[in-house]
Coordinates of C-alpha atoms in Angstrom, one line a residue:
X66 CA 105.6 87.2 109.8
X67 CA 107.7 84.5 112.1
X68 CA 108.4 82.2 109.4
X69 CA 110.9 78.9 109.4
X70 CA 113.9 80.5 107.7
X71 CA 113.9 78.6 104.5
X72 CA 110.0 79.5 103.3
X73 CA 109.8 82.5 102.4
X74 CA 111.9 83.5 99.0
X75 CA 115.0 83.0 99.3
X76 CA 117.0 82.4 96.3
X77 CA 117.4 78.5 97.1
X78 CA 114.6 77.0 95.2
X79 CA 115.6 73.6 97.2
X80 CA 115.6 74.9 100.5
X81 CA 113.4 72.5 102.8
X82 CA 111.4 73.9 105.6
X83 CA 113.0 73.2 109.2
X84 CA 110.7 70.8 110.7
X85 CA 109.0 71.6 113.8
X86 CA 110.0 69.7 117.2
X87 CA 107.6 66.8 118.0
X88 CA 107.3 68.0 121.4
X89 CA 106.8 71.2 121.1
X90 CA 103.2 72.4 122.8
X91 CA 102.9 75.0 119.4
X92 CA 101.7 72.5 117.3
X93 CA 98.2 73.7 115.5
X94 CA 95.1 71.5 115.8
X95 CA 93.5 74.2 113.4
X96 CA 94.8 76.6 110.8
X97 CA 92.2 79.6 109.5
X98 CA 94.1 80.4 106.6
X99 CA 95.1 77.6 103.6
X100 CA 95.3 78.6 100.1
X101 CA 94.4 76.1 97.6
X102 CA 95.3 77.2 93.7
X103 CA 93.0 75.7 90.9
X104 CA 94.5 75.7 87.2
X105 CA 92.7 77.5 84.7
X106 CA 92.0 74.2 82.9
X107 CA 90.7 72.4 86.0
X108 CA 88.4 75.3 86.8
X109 CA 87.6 75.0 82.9
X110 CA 86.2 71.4 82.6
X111 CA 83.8 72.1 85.7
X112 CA 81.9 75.0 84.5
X113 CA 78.5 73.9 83.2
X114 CA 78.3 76.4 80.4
X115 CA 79.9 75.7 77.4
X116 CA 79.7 79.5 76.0
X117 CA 81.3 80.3 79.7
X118 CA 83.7 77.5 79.5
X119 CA 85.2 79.3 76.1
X120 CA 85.4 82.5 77.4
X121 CA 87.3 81.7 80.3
X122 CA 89.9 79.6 78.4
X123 CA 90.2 82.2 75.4
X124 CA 89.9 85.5 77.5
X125 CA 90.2 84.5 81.4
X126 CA 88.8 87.2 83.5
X127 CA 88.3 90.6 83.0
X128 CA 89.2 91.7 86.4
X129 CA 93.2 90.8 86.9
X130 CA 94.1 89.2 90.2
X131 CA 95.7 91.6 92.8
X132 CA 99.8 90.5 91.6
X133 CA 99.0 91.6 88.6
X134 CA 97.8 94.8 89.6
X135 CA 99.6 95.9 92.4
X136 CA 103.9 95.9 93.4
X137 CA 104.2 92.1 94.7
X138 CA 107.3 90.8 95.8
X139 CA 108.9 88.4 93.5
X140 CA 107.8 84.7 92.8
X141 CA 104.0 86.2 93.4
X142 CA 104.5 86.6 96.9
X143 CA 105.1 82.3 96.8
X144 CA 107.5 80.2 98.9
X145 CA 110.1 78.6 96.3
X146 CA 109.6 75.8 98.3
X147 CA 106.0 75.0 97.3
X148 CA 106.5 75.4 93.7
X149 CA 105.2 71.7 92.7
X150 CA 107.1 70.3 89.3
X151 CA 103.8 71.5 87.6
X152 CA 101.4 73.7 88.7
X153 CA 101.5 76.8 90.6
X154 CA 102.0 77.0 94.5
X155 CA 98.9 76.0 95.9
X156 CA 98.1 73.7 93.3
X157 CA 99.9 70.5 94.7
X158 CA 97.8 68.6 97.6
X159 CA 100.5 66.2 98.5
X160 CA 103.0 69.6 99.1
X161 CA 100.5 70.9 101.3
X162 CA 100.2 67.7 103.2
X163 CA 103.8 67.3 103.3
X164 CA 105.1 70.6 104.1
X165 CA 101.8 72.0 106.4
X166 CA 99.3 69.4 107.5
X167 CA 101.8 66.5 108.6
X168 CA 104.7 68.6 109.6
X169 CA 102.9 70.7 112.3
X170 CA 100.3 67.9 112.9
X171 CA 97.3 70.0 111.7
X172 CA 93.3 68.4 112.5
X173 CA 91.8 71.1 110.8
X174 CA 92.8 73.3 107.6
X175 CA 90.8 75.9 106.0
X176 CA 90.9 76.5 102.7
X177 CA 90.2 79.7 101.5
X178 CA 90.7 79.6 97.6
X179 CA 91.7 83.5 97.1
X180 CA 90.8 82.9 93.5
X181 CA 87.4 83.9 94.1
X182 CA 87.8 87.4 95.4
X183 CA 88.3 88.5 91.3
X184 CA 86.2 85.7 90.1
X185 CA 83.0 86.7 92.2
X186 CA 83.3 90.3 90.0
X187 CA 81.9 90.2 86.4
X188 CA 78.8 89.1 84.5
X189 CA 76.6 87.5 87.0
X190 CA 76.0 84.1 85.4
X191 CA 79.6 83.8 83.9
X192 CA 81.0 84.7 87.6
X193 CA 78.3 82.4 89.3
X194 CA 79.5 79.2 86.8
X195 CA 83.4 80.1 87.7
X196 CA 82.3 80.3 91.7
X197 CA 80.5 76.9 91.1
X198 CA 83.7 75.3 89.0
X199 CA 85.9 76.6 91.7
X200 CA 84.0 74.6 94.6
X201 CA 83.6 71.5 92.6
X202 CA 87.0 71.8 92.1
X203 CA 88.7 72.6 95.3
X204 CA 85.6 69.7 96.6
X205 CA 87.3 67.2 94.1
X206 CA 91.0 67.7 94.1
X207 CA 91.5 68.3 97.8
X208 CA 88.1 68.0 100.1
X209 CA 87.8 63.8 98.4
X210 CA 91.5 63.0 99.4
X211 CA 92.3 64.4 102.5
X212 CA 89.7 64.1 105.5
X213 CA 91.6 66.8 107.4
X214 CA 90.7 70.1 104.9
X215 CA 87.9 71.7 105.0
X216 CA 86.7 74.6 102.0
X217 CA 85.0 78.2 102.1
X218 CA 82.1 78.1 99.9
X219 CA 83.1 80.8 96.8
X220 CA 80.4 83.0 95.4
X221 CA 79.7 85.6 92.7
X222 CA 79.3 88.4 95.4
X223 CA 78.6 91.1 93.4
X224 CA 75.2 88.8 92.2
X225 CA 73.9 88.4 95.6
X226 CA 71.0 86.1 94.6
X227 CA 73.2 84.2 92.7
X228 CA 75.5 83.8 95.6
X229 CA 73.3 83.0 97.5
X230 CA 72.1 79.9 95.4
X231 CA 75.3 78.4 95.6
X232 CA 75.4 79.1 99.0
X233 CA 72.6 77.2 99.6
X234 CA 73.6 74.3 97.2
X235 CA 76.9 73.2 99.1
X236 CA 75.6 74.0 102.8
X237 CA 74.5 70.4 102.4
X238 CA 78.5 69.7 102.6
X239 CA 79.4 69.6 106.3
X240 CA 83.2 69.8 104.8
X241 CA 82.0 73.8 103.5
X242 CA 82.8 75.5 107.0
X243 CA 82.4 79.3 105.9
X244 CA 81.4 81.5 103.2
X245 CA 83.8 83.6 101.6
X246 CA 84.0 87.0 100.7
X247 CA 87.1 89.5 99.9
X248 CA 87.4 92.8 102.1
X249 CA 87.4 95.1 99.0
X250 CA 84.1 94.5 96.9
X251 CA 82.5 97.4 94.4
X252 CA 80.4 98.4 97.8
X253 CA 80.8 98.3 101.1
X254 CA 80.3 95.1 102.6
X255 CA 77.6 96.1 105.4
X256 CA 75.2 97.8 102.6
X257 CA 72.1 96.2 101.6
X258 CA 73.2 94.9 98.4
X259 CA 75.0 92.5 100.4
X260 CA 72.6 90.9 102.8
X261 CA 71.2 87.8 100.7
X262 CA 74.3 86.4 101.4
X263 CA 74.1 87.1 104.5
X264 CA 71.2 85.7 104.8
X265 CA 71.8 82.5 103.1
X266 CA 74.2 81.9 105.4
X267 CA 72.6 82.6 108.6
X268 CA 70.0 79.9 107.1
X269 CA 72.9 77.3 106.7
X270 CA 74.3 77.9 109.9
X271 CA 77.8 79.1 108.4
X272 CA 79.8 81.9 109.2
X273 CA 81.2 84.5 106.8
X274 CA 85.3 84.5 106.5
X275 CA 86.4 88.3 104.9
X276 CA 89.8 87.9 103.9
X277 CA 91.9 90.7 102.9
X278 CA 92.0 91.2 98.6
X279 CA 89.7 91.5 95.9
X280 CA 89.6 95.1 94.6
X281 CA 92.7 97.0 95.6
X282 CA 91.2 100.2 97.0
X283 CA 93.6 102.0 98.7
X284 CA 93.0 105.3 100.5
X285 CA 95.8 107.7 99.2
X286 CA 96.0 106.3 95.8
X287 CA 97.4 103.2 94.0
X288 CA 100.8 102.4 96.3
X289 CA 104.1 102.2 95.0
X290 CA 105.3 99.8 96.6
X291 CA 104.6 96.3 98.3
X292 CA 105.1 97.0 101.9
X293 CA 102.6 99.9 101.3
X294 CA 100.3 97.3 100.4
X295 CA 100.9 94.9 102.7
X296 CA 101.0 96.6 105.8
X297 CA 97.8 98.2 105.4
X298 CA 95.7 95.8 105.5
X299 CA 94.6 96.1 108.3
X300 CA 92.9 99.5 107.5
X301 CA 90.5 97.7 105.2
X302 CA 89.4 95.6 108.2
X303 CA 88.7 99.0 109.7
X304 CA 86.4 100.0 107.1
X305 CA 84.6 96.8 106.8
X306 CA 84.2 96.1 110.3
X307 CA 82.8 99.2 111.1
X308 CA 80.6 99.5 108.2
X309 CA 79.1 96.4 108.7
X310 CA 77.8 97.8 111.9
X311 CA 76.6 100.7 111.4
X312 CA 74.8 99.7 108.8
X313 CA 72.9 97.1 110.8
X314 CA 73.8 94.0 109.5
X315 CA 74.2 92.4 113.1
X316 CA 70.6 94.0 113.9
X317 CA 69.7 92.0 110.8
X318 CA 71.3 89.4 111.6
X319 CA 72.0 88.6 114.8
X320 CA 73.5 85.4 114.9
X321 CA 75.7 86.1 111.9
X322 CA 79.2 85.1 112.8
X323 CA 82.6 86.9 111.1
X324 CA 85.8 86.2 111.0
X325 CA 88.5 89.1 109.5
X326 CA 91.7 86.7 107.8
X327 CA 94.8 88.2 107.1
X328 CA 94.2 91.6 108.6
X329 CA 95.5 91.9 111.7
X330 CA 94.8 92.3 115.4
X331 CA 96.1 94.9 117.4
X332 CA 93.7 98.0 115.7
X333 CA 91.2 96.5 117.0
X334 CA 91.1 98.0 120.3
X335 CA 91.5 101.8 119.6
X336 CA 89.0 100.9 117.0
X337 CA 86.4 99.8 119.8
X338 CA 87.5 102.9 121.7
X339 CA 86.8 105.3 118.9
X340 CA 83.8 103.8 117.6
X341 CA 82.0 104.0 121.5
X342 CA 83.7 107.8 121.9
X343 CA 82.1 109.3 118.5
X344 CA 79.0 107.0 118.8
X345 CA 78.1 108.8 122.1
X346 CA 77.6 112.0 120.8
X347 CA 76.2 110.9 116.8
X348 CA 73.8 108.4 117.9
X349 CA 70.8 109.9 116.1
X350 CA 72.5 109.2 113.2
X351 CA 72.5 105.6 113.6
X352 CA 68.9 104.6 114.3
X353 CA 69.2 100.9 113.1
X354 CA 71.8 100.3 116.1
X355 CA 70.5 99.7 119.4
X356 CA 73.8 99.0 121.4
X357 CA 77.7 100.3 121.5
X358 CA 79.2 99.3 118.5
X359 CA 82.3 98.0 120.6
X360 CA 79.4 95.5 122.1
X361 CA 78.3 94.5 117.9
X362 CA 82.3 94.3 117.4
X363 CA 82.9 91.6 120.1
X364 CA 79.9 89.8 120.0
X365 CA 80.3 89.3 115.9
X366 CA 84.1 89.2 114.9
X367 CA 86.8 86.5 115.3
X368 CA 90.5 87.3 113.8
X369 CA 93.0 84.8 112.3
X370 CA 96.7 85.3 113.2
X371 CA 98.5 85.9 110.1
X372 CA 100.0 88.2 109.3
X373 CA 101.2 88.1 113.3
X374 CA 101.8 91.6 114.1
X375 CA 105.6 91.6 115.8
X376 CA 107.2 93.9 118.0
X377 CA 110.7 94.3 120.0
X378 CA 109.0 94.1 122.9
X379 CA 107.3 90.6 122.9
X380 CA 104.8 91.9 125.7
X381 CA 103.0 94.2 124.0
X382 CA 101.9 92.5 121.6
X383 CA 100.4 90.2 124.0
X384 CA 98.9 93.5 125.9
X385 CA 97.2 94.5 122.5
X386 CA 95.3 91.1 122.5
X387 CA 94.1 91.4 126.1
X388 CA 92.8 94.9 125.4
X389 CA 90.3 93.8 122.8
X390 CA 88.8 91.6 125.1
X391 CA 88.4 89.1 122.5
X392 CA 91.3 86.7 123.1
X393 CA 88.8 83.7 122.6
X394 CA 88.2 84.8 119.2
X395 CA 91.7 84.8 117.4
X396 CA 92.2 81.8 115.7
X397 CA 96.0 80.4 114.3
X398 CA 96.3 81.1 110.7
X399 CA 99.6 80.3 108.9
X400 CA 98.9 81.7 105.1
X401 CA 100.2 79.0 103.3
X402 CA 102.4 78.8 100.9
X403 CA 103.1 82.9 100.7
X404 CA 106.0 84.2 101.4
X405 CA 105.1 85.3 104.8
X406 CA 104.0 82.0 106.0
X407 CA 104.0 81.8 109.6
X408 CA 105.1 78.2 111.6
X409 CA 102.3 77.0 114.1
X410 CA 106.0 76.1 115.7
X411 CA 107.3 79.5 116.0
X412 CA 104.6 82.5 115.2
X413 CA 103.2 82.9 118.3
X414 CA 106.1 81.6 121.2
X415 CA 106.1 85.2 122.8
X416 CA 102.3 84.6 123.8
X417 CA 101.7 83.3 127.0
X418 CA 101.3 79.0 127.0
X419 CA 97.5 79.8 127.9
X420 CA 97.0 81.9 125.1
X421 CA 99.0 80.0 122.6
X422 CA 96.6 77.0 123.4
X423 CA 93.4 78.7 123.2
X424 CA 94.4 80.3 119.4
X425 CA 96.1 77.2 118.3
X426 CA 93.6 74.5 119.2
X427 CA 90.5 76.0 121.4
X428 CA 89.3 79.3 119.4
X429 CA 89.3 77.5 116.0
X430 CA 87.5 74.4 116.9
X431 CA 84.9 76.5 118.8
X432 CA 84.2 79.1 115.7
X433 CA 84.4 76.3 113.2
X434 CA 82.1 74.0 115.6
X435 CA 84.6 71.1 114.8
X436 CA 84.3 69.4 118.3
X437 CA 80.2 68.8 117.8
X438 CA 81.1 67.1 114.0
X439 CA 83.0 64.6 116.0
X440 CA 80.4 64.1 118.3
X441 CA 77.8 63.6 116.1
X442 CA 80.3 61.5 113.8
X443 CA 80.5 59.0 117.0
X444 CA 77.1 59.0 117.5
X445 CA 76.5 58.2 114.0
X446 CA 78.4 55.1 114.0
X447 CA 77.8 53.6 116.9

C-alpha cells in the first residue's frame, strides 16, 4: 500500500497526486489492475433485452456489491481525488488518463471492471445481458478512445455456457486480453461446473485473471471490520489456487494460464511447501494429478502487485519473492483509483532494479503477449 501521499482519502477533496519524476527507472510499461466504473444507465441502454433493461433500472441487482455488504472505509474505499464532477470514481476516462496512464507513462492498462464479480450471479439470461452491456460498454467508452487500455472480458459465471458464449463472441477483439472471474463464486472455482469457461478460453488463447471479490465468504464469519477484510485476501487465493489443482483443472487444461489480482504474494511459498509436504503422504487421494502440486502452481499462476505486501525490513519482502520461484510471473498492478492505490513511482523501490524491471515492464508484456501484437501490428502495415 505505498501510495503518493495525497490519493488515498484524505479529507482534502482537491488534493492532486505528486507526479512521478521523469527519470525515474519505476515508471510502468504495464499495469494488471485498472478499474473502470460503468453507470447504471450506460450499462442500461446496452442490454439487448428490453424486459432485462427494466429490471435493472427499477430493481438493479439482487446481489449487493461487496461495500454494501461488508465494513468499507469511507468514500467506498475511492481516492477523493478521482471523484469526476459526475460519475463515480472509475467512471471518468480522461481522470484516468490524467492521473494514471500519462503520469507514470503507462503502454499497457488492464481493465478489470469489478462490476461483474456481482453481476455474473443471478438469473442466467438477465446476468448474461448485464455481462454483455458491461463489455460493450467498457469496449465503447474507454477501449474506442484510448489505444493504450486493454478490457477483461465479463461473464455470467455462474451460467457457464452462457459465459462461455460471450467468451467466445469478443475473443475476436485483440483489445480483450483475459477473462475475468471473482475469487469468491457459489462453488469453488476448480470444480467442474466451472470448466466451459475454461475451456472457452483455452480455445481463444486468453488467460483467466481471478481478482479478489464477488461473494464475501469469510472463514470465521462475516468480519467486523475493514482491515479484517482486507487483509485477508490473500487466504481466498489460497483456497482457489489450491482447489483449482487438485481438482485437475491444469490436467484439463494444460495450457490454461492464471493470474491471482489483488491477493498478494508472499503465502505463496509456504503454500507450495505445504501443498508438496501433505501431498506426499495423500496422493491416492488425488488420482486426476500426475505431478507435485508446487510444479501445477508455478507452471499455471502469475500474481499482480497490489496490494504490495510491506514490511520494516525492506529485504524480506524481496526474499519472499525469490522463494516462490516465480519472480517472472508477478506483474505491477497499481488498483486504481482505491484508496490503496500504489505509484509505479514508489511501490516497489525496495526491490532490487532487476526485479523492479522485470514486474514493471517484462512479466506483464510476456503474460499479456503484448510484444507479439506489436510485431504482428508492423508486419501488418508494412
Amino acid at each position: 500500500m505505498t501510495s503518493d501521499p495525497s490519493t488515498t482519502t484524505a479529507p482534502n477533496p482537491s488534493a492532486q497526486t505528486a507526479p512521478a519524476p521523469a527519470s525515474t527507472p519505476a515508471m510502468a510499461h504495464v499495469d494488471g489492475d485498472i478499474h473502470p466504473t460503468l453507470m447504471r444507465h450506460q450499462i442500461a441502454e446496452r442490454m439487448q433485452d428490453p424486459v432485462h433493461r427494466e429490471q435493472w433500472l427499477r430493481h438493479g441487482h439482487r446481489v449487493p456489491s461487496p461495500p454494501e455488504m461488508t465494513p468499507r472505509v469511507r468514500n467506498g474505499g475511492q481516492r477523493l481525488d478521482a471523484r469526476p464532477e459526475e460519475g463515480p470514481p472509475g467512471s471518468s476516462l480522461a481522470m484516468m488518463q490524467d492521473q494514471l496512464l500519462d503520469q507514470y507513462g503507462i503502454n499497457h492498462g488492464i481493465l478489470i471492471p469489478l462490476q461483474a464479480a456481482t453481476l455474473g450471479v443471478g438469473e442466467p439470461g438477465f446476468t448474461a445481458d448485464l455481462c454483455r452491456a458491461m463489455n460493450e460498454g467498457v469496449k465503447e467508452l474507454f477501449l474506442d478512445s484510448e489505444p493504450r487500455l486493454h478490457s477483461s472480458i465479463c461473464v455470467s459465471h455462474e451460467a457457464p455456457e452462457l459465459a462461455a458464449q460471450e467468451i467466445r463472441r469478443c475473443a475476436d477483439d485483440p483489445r480483450f486480453v483475459q477473462v475475468l472471474l471473482p475469487s469468491n463464486a457459489l462453488h469453488p472455482l476448480g470444480e467442474p461446473r466451472y470448466w466451459p469457461i475454461y475451456a472457452a478460453a483455452v480455445e481463444a488463447g486468453l488467460p483467466v485473471g481471478v481478482h479478489v471479490g464477488g461473494l464475501p465468504h469469510m472463514g470465521a464469519g462475516w468480519p467486523s471490520f475493514y482491515l479484517e477484510e482486507h487483509v485477508t485476501t490473500g487466504n481466498t487465493m489460497v483456497a482457489l489456487a489450491m482447489n483449482m489443482i487438485l481438482e485437475g483443472v491444469f490436467e484439463q487444461f494444460p495450457t490454461l494460464q492464471v493470474v491471482l489480482i489483488e491477493g498478494g504474494i508472499t503465502w505463496a511459498a509456504p503454500l507450495m511447501w505445504s501443498m508438496d509436504s501433505a501431498y506426499s503422504v495423500l496422493r491416492r487421494d488425488y488420482p486426476k494429478l500426475r505431478r507435485l502440486p508446487s510444479e501445477y502452481f508455478r507452471e499455471h499462476y502469475w500474481f499482480t502487485t497490489q496490494p504490495i505486501e510491506e514490511s520494516k525490513d525492506p529485504k524480506d519482502v524481496a526474499e519472499l519473492y525469490e522463494m516462490t520461484g516465480m519472480t517472472d510471473r508477478i506483474i505491477f498492478s497499481s488498483d486504481y483509483p482505491h484508496w490503496d492505490f500504489d505509484s509505479p513511482a514508489l511501490a516497489l523501490q525496495h526491490l532490487p532494479a532487476d526485479l523492479q524491471r522485470m514486474i514493471l515492464h517484462e512479466n506483464g508484456e510476456r503474460f499479456y503477449r503484448f510484444n507479439d501484437q506489436k510485431q504482428q501490428t508492423q508486419e501488418a502495415t508494412r
